[in-house]
CSV table of C-alpha atoms in Angstrom, one decimal:
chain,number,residue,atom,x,y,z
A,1,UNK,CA,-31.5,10.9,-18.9
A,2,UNK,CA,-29.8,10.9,-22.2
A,3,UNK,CA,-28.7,14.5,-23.2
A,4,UNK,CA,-28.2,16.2,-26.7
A,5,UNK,CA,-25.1,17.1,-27.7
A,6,UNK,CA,-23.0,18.3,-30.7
A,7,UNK,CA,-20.1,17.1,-32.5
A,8,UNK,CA,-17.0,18.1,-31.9
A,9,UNK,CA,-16.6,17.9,-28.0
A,10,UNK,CA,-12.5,17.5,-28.2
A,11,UNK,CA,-10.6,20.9,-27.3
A,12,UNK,CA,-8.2,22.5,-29.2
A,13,UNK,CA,-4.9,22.3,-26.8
A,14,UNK,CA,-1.5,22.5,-27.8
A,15,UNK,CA,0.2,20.7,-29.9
A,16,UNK,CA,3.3,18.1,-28.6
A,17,UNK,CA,5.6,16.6,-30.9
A,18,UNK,CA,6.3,12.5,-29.8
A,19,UNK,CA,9.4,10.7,-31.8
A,20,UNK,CA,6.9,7.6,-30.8
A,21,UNK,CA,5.5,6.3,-33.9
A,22,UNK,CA,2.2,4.7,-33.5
A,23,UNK,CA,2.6,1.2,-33.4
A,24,UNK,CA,-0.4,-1.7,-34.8
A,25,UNK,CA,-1.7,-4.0,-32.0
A,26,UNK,CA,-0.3,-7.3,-31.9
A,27,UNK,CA,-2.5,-9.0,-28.9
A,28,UNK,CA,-4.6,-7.5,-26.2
A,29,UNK,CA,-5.5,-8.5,-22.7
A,30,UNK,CA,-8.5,-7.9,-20.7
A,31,UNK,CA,-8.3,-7.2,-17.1
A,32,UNK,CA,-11.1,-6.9,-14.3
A,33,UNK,CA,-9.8,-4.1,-12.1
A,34,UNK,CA,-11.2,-3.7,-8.8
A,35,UNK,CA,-9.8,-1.0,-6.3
A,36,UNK,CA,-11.3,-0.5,-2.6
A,37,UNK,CA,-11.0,3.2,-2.7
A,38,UNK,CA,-13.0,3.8,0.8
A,39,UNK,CA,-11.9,1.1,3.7
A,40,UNK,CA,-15.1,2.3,5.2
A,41,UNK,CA,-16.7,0.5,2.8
A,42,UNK,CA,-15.0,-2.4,1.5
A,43,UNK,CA,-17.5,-4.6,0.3
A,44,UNK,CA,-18.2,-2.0,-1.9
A,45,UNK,CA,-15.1,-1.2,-4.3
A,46,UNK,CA,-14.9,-0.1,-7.5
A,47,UNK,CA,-15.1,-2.0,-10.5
A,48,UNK,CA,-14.0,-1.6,-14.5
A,49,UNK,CA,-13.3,-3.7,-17.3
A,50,UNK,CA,-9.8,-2.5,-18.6
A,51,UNK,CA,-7.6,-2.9,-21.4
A,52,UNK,CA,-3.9,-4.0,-22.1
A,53,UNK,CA,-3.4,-3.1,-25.7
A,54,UNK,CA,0.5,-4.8,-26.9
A,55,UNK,CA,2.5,-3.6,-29.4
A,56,UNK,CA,5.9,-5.0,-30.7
A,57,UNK,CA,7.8,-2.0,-28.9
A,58,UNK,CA,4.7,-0.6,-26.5
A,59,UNK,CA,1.8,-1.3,-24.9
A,60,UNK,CA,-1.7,1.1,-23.4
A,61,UNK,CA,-3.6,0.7,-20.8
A,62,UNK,CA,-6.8,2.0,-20.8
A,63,UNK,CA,-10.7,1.7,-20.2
A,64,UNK,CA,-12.2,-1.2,-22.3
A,65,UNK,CA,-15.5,0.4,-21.3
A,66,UNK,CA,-14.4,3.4,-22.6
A,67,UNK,CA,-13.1,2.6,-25.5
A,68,UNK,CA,-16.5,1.2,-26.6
A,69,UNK,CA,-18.3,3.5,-25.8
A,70,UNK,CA,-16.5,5.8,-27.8
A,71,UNK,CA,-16.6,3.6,-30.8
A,72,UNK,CA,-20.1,2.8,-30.7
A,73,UNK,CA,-20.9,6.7,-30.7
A,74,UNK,CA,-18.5,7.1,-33.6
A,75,UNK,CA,-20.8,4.7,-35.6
A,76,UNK,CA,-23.4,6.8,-34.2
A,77,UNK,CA,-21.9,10.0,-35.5
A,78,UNK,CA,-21.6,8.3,-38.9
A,79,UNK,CA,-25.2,7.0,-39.4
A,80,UNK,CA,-26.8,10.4,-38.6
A,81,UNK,CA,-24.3,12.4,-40.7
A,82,UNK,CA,-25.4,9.2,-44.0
A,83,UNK,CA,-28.8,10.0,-42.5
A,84,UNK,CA,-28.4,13.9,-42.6
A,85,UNK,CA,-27.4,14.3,-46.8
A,86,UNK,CA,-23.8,14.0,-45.2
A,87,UNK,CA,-23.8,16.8,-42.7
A,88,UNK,CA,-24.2,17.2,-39.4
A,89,UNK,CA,-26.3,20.4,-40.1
A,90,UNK,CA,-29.6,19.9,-38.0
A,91,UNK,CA,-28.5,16.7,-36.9
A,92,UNK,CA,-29.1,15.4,-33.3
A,93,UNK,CA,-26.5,13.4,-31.7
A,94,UNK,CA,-27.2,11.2,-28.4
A,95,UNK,CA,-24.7,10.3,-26.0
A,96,UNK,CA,-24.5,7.1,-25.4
A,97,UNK,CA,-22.3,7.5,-21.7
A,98,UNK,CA,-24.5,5.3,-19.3
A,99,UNK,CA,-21.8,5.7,-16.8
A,100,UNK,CA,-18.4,7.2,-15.7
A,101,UNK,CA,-15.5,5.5,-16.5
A,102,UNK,CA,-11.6,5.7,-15.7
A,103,UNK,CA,-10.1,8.6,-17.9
A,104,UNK,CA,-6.6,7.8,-17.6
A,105,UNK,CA,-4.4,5.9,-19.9
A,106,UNK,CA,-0.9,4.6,-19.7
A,107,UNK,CA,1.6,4.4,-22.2
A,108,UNK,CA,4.5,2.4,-22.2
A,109,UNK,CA,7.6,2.8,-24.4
A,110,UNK,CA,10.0,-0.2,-24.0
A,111,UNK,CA,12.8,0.6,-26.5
A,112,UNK,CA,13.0,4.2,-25.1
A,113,UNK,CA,12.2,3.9,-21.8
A,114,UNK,CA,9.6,6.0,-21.6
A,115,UNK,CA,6.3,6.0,-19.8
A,116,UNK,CA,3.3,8.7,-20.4
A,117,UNK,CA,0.2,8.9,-18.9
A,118,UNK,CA,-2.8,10.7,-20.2
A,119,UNK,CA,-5.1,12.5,-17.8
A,120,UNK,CA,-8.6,13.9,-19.7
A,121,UNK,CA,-9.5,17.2,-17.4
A,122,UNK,CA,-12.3,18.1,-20.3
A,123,UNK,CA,-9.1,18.6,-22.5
A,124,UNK,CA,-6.1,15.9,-22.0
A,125,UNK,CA,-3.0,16.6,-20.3
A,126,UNK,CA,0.5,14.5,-20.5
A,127,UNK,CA,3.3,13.6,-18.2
A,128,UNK,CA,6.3,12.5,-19.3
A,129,UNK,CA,8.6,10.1,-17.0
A,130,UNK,CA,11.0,6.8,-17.4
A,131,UNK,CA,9.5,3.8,-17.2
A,132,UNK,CA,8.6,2.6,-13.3
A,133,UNK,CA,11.6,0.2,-11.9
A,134,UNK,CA,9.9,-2.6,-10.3
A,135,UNK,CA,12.3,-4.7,-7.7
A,136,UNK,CA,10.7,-8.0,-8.7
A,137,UNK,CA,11.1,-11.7,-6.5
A,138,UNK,CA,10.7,-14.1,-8.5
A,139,UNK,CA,9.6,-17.5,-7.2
A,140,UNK,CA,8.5,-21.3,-8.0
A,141,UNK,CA,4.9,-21.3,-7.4
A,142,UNK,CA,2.9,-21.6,-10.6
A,143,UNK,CA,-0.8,-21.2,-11.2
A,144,UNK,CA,-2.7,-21.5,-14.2
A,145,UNK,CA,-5.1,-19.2,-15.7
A,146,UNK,CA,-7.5,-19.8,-18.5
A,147,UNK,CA,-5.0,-22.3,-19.5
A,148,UNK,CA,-1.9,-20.3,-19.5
A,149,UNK,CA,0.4,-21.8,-17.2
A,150,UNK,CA,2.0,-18.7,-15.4
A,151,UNK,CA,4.8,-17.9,-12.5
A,152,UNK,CA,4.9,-15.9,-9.7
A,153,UNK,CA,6.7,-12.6,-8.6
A,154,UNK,CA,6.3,-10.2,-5.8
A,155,UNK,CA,7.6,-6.9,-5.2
A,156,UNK,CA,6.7,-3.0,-2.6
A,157,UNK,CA,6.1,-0.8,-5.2
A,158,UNK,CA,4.0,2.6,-4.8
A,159,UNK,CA,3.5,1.6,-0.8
A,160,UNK,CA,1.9,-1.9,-1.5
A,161,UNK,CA,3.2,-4.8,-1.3
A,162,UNK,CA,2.3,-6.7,-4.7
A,163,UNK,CA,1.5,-10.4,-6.0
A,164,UNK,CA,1.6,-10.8,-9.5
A,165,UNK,CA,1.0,-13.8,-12.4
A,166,UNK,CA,2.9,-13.8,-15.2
A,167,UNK,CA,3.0,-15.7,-18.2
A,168,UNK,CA,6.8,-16.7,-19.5
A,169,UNK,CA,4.9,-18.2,-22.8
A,170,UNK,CA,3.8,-14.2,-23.6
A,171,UNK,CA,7.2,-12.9,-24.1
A,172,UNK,CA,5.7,-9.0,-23.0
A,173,UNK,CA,6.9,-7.2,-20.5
A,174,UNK,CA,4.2,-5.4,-19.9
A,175,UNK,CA,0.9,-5.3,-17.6
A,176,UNK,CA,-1.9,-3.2,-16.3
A,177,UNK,CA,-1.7,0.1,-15.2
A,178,UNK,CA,2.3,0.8,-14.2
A,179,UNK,CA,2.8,-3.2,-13.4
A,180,UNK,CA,5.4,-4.1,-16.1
A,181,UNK,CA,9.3,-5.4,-16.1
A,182,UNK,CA,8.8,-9.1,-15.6
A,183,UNK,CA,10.0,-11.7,-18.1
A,184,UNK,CA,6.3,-12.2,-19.2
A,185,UNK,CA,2.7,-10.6,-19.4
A,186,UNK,CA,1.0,-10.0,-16.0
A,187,UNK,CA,-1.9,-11.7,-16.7
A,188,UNK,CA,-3.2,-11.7,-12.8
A,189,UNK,CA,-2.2,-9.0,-10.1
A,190,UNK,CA,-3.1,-7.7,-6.5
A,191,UNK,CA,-2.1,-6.0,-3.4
A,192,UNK,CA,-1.9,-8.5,-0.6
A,193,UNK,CA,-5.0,-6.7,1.2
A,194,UNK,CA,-6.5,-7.2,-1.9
A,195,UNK,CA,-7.7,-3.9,-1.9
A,196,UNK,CA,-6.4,-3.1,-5.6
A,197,UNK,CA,-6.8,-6.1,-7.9
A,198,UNK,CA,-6.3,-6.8,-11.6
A,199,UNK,CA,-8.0,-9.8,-12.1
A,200,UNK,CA,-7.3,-11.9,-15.6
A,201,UNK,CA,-10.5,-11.5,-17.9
A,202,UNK,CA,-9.0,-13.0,-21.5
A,203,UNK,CA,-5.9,-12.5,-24.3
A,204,UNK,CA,-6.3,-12.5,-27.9
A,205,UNK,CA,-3.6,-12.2,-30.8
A,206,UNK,CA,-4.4,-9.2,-33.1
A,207,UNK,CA,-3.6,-9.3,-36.6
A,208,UNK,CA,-4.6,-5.5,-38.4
A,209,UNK,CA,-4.6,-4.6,-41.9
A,210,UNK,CA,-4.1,-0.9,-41.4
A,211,UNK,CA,-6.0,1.5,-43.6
A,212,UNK,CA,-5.0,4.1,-45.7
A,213,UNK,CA,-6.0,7.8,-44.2
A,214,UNK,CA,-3.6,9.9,-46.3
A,215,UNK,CA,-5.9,11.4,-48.2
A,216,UNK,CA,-8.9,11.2,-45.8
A,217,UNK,CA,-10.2,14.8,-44.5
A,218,UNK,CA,-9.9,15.5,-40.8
A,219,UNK,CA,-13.5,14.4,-40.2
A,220,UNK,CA,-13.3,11.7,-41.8
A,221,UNK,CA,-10.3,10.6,-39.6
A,222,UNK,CA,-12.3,11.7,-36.8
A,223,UNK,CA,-14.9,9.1,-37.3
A,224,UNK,CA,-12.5,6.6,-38.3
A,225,UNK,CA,-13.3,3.9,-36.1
A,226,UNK,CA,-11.6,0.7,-38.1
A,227,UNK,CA,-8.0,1.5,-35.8
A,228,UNK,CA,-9.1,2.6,-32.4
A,229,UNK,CA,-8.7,-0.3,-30.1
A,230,UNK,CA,-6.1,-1.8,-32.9
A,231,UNK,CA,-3.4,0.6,-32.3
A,232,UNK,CA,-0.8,2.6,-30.1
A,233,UNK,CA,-1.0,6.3,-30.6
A,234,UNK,CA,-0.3,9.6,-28.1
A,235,UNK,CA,-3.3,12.2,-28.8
A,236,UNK,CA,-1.5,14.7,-30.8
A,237,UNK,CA,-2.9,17.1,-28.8
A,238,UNK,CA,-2.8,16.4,-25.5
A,239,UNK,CA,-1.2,19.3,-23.3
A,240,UNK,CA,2.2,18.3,-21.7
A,241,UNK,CA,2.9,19.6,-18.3
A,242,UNK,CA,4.2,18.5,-14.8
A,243,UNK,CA,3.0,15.9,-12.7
A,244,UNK,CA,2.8,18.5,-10.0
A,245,UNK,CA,0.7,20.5,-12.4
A,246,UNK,CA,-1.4,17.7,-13.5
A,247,UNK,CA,-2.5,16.8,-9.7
A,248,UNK,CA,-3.4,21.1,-9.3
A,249,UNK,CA,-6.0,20.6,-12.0
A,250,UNK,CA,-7.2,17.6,-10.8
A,251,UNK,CA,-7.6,19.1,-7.1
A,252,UNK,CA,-8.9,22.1,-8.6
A,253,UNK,CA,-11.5,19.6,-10.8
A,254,UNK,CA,-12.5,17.8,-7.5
A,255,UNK,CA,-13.4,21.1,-5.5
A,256,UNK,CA,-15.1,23.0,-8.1
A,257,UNK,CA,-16.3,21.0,-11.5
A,258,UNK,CA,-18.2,23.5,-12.5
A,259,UNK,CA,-15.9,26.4,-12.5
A,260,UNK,CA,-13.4,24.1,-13.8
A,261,UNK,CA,-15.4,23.4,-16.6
A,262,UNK,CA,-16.0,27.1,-17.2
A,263,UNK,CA,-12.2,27.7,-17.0
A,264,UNK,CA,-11.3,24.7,-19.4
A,265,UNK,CA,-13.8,25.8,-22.2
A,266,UNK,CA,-13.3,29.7,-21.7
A,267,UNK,CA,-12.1,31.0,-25.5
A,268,UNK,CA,-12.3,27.7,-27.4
A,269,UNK,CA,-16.0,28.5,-28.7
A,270,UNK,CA,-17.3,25.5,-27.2
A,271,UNK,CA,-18.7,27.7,-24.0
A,272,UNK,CA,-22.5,26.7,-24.5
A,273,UNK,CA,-21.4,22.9,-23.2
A,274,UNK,CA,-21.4,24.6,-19.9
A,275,UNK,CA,-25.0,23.9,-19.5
A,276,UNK,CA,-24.6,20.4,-20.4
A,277,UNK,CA,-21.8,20.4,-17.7
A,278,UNK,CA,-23.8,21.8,-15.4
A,279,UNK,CA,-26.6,19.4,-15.8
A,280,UNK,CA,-24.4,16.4,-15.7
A,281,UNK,CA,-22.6,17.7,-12.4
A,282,UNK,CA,-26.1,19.1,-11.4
A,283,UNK,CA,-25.7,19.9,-7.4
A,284,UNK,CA,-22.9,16.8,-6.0
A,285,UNK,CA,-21.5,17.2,-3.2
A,286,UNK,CA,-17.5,17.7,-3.1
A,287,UNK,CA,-16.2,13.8,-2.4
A,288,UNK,CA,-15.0,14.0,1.4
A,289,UNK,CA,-11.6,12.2,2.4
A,290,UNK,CA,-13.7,9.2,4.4
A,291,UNK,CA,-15.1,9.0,0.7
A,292,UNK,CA,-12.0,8.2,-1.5
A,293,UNK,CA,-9.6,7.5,1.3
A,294,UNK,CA,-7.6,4.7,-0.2
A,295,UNK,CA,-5.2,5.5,-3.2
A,296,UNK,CA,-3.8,2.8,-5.5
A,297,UNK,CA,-0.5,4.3,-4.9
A,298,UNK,CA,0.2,5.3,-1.1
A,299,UNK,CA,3.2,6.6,-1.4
């Protein structure tokens, strides 16, 4: 059932200061990712289109499904506030979630060897570390995908044992999720149970005329949706803290959304979501280890 909500669902957090520079797009690649997460149930795994946004310098990984949906409901945003005599006073805005998608995105900064990931717990949290060092074979056997003639490389990393594609005529280093530091883009990768796979789904050059938001107010950059998608930019916002402290929320998320919820929104005025958290959680039971027993990165 779609649900009413308001504008402005983003949390105020605390502020980080990045020397990154967002970067413009300069090609993106689209990835099928499938992960077995129970072994109980393997012909079941999970599935999600995901996206490999490339910069000159960077490159983000994130949820192509995601990312749409969140545009689409920015257009959606805008047409009610043109409908509304250009407020949002009165006006009813629709979700337009139809389903749950990955929330974490990876950021990868070549030049300064620096790789972020971006958890969103209700508000979104960031951890800081260098950039994964991938012990990469290299060997003859080429295979060719959607006409890009690509090489392959194999490597243990995170406790699997991984095949990858890459394509030597896509001078990126770069890949999905933490994949990355082959002389190519991954275009094609999986564990050799094939119980994690990132399956080649299409790469396009990007060329983006960036527009000018100088003088634009900060709704107006809010429902901006002409860059998202087109470049590389850490939320200003995001709350930086360990990766020890990042995996505490998200156990204490997993046992108790609710009261998680509660504890997120408690003093930033936006406490009368609760109900709409409360319906969307509604009465789940707490995922069981036999339930999500197979992690993409076992050790």
């Amino acid at each position: 059932m779609k649900k009413i909500i308001v504008l402005g669902l983003s949390i105020c957090t605390a502020s980080v200061s990045f020397a990154q520079q967002a970067e413009l797009a300069i090609a993106k690649a689209k990835y099928t990712f499938s992960h077995v997460l129970d072994t109980n149930k393997r012909d079941k795994p999970y599935t999600e289109e995901m996206l490999l946004i490339i910069g000159k310098n960077s490159s983000l990984y994130t949820s192509n499904v995601r990312l749409e949906q969140q545009i689409n409901f920015k257009k959606h945003v805008a047409e009610q506030i043109r409908n509304n005599g250009g407020t949002l006073n009165g006006a009813q805005i629709i979700s337009n979630r139809k389903r749950p998608t990955i929330e974490t995105d990876y950021y990868i900064f070549n030049q300064e060897n620096k790789f972020y990931t971006v958890e969103k717990l209700m508000r979104e949290y960031l951890t800081e570390e260098e950039i994964p060092k991938i012990d990469w074979k290299i060997n003859k056997d080429t295979l060719t995908f959607s006409g890009l003639k690509c090489q392959k490389a194999t490597a243990n990393f995170k406790g699997r044992n991984w095949i990858a594609w890459f394509a030597p005529e896509l001078p990126f280093p770069n890949g999905p999720w933490k994949l990355n530091g082959l002389p190519g883009l991954i275009v094609d990768a999986y564990d050799e149970k094939k119980e994690v796979q990132f399956k080649f789904a299409g790469f396009e050059a990007v060329k983006v005329n960036p527009i000018d938001l100088k003088s634009a107010t900060e709704d107006e950059k809010a429902l901006t949706t002409a860059m998202m998608g087109n470049e590389i930019r850490i939320p200003v916002k995001a709350l930086k803290v360990s990766a020890q402290e990042l995996n505490r929320l998200k156990k204490a998320k997993n046992d108790d959304p609710y009261g998680f919820a509660k504890a997120q929104l408690a003093g930033t005025g936006m406490e009368g979501l609760l109900n709409i958290t409360k319906q969307s959680f509604g009465n789940r039971p707490v995922p069981t280890a036999s339930q999500f027993n197979n992690p993409i990165e076992l050790k």
